[in-house]
Amino acid sequence: MKPEPAYQVLRQRLRDEIAAGAYPDGVRLPTESELVAEHGLSRQTVRRAFQDLVAEGVVYRVPGRGTYANRGYLRQLGSIEDLMSLSEDTTMEVLQGLSRRVDVTAASRLRLDHDVVYTVVFRRLHDRRAGAKRPGESDRRAGAKRPGESDRRAGAKRPGESGRRAGAQRPGEMNGVPFVVTTVHLPESVARLVSDSAELADNAVGTNTVIGVLEPHLDQPIAEAAQSITVAPADELVAAALGCPPEHPMLRVDRLYSDTTGTPVELSVSHFLPEQYTYRVTLRRSS
Amino acid sequence: MKPEPAYQVLRQRLRDEIAAGAYPDGVRLPTESELVAEHGLSRQTVRRAFQDLVAEGVVYRVPGRGTYANRGYLRQLGSIEDLMSLSEDTTMEVLQGLSRRVDVTAASRLRLDHDVVYTVVFRRLHDRRAGAKRPGESDRRAGAKRPGESDRRAGAKRPGESGRRAGAQRPGEMNGVPFVVTTVHLPESVARLVSDSAELADNAVGTNTVIGVLEPHLDQPIAEAAQSITVAPADELVAAALGCPPEHPMLRVDRLYSDTTGTPVELSVSHFLPEQYTYRVTLRRSS
DNA sequence: CGTTATTTGTGCGTATGTATT
DNA sequence: AAATACATACGCACAAATAAC
């Protein structure tokens, strides 16, 4: 099947032990030699595992003294939990339900050896409920021009949608302001797990995240999300769904979610309206 | 004097070549064997250099095909240390030295009860030297990590076909490529501490960060940096300093640094050229 | 269509140097 | 001074992915 590399296995094992509190404040982790003896590995393999843990910020090493766990390994306020909590005050509207596609770029970024992915496209709207949390103050400064608001909400894209799906939406009202269009790509093995889920079907409306729908079905939990953030112009689909002019500069956020074994599980490409959304992270000192 | 490790030297050399545009879109980097032959190193040493570059997000590798440079200048900014390490391979050019200003917006964001701030404006350029790093502290960031690798196009550009000849860089930019303009605002109490520093004077050039210049003078160390990232058009100052058209969409990153008591110490507003810079951060699960 | 060559991925063994206790 | 433990570096072997033939 898929023989996990030995250094990955060891890395995960050490990570688990540290998380379980096996190595409190001043307690030295096993030395390289001890791990070699215990697991029957070579010293190079053990070293590779430790190098990765150092890069990850989980441990630090002192020559001649030993390896120690970094206490308070949080240093990252912008965590995956924050991404999931997006569902708490926004609404998701599926524009194109989960379906099979051929996409070389997405497939290779998911590290697949073929070109088939399963894709779902949706937009997200700020909720208009009273008492909802502040969706994010806009940075108002001179010179920032708003995109064309003339035809707000290109409803033409999804005709005859209102009606069923009675959950929590008040028909006849503007339920919120769309601020992002997201395209999610899944490998087939993952897509199978949620292919029956109504949350990802065409025209579905709800307050969840793909990752939230996905995770209960996975063997391994999501452990990491690598993000890259840049600027990209709006294409036709994005412009229509958000009611901004085509070519409008958007904040583009790509996220590659991986599980604890490092296997990519989901690739999402989001285009945010910069007038309505600002990406926020707080960085902390590791020490 | 401690000699720089061989894999660090090679890593820096490759990083410089990539920044200099030696490996455009579909061009493969030298293989491990080629580098072994060229530098007289062992394959493991070459591999270590590549692993670090992968972890850094500078290159991606495909088994059986080769190693390729990632488009633009990718950079992992997951901690405050990462922000400070910008000084290691970029150059800062002061455009407007530290001087007193009245700026209501900046002052209020620094939580001041008046309107006076001290401001310095500079741009940053990709470095081109084959520089020796000082033996200050041990280098974190080792080993490789699977999840990332943001881009992977299957651009099968045959070498030998001309199209665009190598080079393709702006003529007359021998000292580096500018990629960001930053405006830093300081409260008066903080500005006093560095008002004599030559590093922040008009037309100063150096390889440091404002935060790096600042911190030794502070009572409390910097503990936190709250960032917000959005899109903003280039104003005249930015356009002139970076050589892009005015109104060009830029990646705007605001950072508010605070010390351990929560007191704001520095506000920086940066405009990055999205063509040359992608903001990258990896989120992890806390527990 | 399989075969082969190239290139990266994984793993092992060894040797030497350096920092700490 | 000696033992311990990490840091760097060389060597080799085989597996897996890719591309060219």
Coordinates of C-alpha atoms in Angstrom, one line a residue, chain B residues 29 36 43 62 64 86 104-105 132 136 159 164-165 181 232 250 254 270 284:
Chain B
L29 CA 17.5 23.6 -11.7
V36 CA 27.8 17.1 -6.7
R43 CA 24.8 14.0 -2.5
V62 CA 9.2 16.3 -8.8
G64 CA 11.9 11.8 -12.0
L86 CA 13.7 39.3 6.2
V104 CA -4.6 61.0 12.7
T105 CA -5.1 57.6 11.3
A132 CA 28.4 35.5 4.4
G136 CA 25.3 34.8 15.5
P159 CA 15.1 24.0 -23.6
R164 CA 12.4 34.4 -24.5
R165 CA 16.1 34.5 -23.9
V181 CA 7.6 49.9 0.0
A232 CA -4.8 48.4 -2.3
M250 CA -0.8 45.8 -4.6
D254 CA -0.5 46.3 7.9
S270 CA 3.6 47.8 3.4
R284 CA -1.5 24.2 12.4

